[in-house]
Coordinates of N, CA and C in Angstrom, one line a residue:
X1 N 41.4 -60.3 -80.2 CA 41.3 -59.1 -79.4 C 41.6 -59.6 -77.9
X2 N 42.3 -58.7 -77.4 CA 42.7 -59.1 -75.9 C 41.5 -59.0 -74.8
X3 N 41.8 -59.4 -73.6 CA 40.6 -60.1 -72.8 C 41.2 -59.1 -71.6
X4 N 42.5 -58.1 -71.5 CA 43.0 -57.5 -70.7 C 42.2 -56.4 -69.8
X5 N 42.1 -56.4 -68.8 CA 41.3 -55.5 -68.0 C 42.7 -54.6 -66.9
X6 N 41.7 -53.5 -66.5 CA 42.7 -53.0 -65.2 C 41.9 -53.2 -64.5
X7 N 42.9 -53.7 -62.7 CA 42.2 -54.0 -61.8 C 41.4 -52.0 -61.3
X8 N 40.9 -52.8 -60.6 CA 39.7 -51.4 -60.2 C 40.4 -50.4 -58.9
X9 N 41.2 -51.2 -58.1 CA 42.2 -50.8 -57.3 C 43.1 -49.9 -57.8
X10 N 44.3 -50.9 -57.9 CA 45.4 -50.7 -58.3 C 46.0 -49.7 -60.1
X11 N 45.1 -50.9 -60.8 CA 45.3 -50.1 -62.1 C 46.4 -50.5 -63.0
X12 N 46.8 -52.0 -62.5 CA 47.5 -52.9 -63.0 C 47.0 -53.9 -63.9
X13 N 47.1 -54.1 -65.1 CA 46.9 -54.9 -65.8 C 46.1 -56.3 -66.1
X14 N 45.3 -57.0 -65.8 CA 45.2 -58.5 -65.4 C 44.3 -59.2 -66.6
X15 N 44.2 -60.6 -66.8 CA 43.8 -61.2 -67.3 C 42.1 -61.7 -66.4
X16 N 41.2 -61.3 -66.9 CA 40.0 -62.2 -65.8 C 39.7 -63.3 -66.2
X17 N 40.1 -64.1 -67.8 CA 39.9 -65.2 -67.8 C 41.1 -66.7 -66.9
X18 N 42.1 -65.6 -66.1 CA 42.6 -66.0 -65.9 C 42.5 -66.8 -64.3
X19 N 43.5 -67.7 -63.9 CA 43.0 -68.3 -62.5 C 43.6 -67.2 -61.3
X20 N 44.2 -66.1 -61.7 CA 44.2 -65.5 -60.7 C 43.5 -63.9 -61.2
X21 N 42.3 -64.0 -60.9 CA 41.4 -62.8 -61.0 C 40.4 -62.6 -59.8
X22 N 39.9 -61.6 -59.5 CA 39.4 -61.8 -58.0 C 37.8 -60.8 -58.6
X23 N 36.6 -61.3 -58.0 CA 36.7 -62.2 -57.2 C 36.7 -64.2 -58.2
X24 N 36.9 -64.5 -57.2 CA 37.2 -66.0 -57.8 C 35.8 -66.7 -58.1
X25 N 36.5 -67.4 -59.2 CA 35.2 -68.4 -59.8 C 35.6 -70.1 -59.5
X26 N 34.4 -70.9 -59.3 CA 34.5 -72.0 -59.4 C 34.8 -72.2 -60.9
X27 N 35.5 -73.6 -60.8 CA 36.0 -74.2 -62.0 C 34.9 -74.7 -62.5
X28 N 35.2 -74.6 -63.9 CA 34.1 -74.8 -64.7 C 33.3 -73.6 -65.0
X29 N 33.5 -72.5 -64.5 CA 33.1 -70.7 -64.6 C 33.1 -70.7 -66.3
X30 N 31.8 -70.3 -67.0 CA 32.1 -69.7 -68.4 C 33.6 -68.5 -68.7
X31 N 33.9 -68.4 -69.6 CA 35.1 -67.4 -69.4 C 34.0 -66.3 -69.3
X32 N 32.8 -66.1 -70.2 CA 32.1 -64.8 -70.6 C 31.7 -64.4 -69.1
X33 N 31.3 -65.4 -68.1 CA 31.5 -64.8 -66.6 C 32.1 -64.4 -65.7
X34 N 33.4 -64.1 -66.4 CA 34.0 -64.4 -65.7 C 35.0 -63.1 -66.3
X35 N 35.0 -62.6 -67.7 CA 35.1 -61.3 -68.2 C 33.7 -60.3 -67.4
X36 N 32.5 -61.0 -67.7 CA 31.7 -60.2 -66.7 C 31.9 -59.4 -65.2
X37 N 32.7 -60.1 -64.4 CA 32.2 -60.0 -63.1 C 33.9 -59.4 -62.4
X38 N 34.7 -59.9 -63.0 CA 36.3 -59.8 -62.4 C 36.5 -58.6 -62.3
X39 N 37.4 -57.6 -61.3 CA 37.2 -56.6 -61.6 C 38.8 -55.9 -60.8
X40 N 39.2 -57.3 -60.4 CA 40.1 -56.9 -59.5 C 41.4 -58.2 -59.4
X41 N 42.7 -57.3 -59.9 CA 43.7 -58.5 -60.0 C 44.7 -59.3 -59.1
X42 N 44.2 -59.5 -58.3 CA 44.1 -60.0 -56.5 C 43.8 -59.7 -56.0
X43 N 43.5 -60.7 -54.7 CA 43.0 -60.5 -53.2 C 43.1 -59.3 -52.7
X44 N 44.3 -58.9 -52.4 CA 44.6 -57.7 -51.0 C 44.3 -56.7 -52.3
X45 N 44.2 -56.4 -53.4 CA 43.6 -55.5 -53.9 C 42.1 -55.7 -53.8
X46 N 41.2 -56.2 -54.1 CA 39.9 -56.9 -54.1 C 39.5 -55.8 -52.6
X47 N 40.4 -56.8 -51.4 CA 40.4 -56.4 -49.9 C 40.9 -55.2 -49.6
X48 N 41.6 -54.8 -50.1 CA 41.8 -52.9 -50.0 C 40.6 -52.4 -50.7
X49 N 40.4 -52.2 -51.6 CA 39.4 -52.1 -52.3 C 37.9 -51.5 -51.2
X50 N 37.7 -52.7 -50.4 CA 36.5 -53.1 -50.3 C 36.8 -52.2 -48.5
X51 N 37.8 -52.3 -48.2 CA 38.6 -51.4 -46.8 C 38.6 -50.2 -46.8
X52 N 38.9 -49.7 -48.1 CA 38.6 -48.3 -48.5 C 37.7 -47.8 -48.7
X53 N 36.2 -48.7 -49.2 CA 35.0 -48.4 -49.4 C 34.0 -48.7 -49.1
X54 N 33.9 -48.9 -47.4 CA 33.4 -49.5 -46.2 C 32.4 -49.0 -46.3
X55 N 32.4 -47.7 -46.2 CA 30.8 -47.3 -46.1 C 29.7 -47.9 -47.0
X56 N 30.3 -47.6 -48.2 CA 29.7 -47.2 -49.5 C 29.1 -48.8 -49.7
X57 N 30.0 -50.2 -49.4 CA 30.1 -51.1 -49.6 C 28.9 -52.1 -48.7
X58 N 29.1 -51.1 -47.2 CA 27.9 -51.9 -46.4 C 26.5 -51.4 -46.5
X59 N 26.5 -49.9 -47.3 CA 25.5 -49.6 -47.9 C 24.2 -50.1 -49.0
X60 N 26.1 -50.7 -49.6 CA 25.0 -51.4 -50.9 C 24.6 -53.1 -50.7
X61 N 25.5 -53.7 -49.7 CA 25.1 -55.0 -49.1 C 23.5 -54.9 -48.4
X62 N 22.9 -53.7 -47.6 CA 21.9 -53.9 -46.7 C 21.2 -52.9 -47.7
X63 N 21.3 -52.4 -49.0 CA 20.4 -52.2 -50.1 C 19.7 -53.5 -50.7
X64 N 21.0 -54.5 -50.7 CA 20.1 -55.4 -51.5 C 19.8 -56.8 -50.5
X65 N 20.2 -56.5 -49.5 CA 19.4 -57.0 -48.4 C 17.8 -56.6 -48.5
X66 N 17.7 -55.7 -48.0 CA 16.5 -54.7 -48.3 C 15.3 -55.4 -49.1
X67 N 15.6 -54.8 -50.4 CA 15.5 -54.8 -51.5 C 14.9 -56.1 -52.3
X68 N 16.1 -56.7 -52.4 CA 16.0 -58.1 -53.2 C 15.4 -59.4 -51.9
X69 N 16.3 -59.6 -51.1 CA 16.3 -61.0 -50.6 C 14.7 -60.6 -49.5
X70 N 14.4 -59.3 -48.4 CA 13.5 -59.3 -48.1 C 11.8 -59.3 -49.1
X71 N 12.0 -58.8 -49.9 CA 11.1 -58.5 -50.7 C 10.9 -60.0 -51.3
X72 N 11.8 -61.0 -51.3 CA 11.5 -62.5 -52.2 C 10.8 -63.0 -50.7
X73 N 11.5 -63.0 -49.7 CA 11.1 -63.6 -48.7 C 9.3 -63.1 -48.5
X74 N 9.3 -61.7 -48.2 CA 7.9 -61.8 -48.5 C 7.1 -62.1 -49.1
X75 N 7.0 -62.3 -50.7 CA 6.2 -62.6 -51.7 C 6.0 -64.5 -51.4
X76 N 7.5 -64.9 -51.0 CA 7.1 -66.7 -50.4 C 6.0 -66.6 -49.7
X77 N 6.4 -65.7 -48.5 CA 5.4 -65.8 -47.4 C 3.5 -65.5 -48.0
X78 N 3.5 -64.5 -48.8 CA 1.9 -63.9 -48.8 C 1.9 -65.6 -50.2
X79 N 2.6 -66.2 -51.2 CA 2.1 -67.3 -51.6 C 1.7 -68.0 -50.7
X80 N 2.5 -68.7 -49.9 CA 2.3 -69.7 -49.2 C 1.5 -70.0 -48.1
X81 N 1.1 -68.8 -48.2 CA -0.2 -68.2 -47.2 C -1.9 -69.3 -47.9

């Protein structure tokens, strides 16, 4: 079975097990991570992508700001109390 995806931009064809799939993995990346997560078949697509969806994008960065990383930080804090 093929591993073929379209990028999410453009809508061009790409391989995510491949070394040029964005966003990029360190070597040694499972492929199954790497079918997981890839979504986009180059940079300046990745980066259009992300230019076109500024809002939406810094929305969901200070969601899980929010969300995830403040909420861990507090639960350290009331342990370590």
């Amino acid at each position: 079975m093929s591993t073929a995806r379209t990028c999410k931009n453009c809508g061009k064809k790409f391989y995510p097990k491949s070394y040029y799939s964005y966003p990029q993995f360190y070597y040694g990346t499972s492929d199954d991570d790497k079918l997981a997560y890839a979504r986009f078949h180059s940079l300046g697509c990745m980066t259009d992508f992300l230019r076109n969806n500024k809002e939406a994008f810094a929305n969901f960065v200070d969601g899980i700001y929010e969300n995830v990383i403040q909420n861990e930080t507090t639960i350290d804090q009331i342990i370590n109390k």
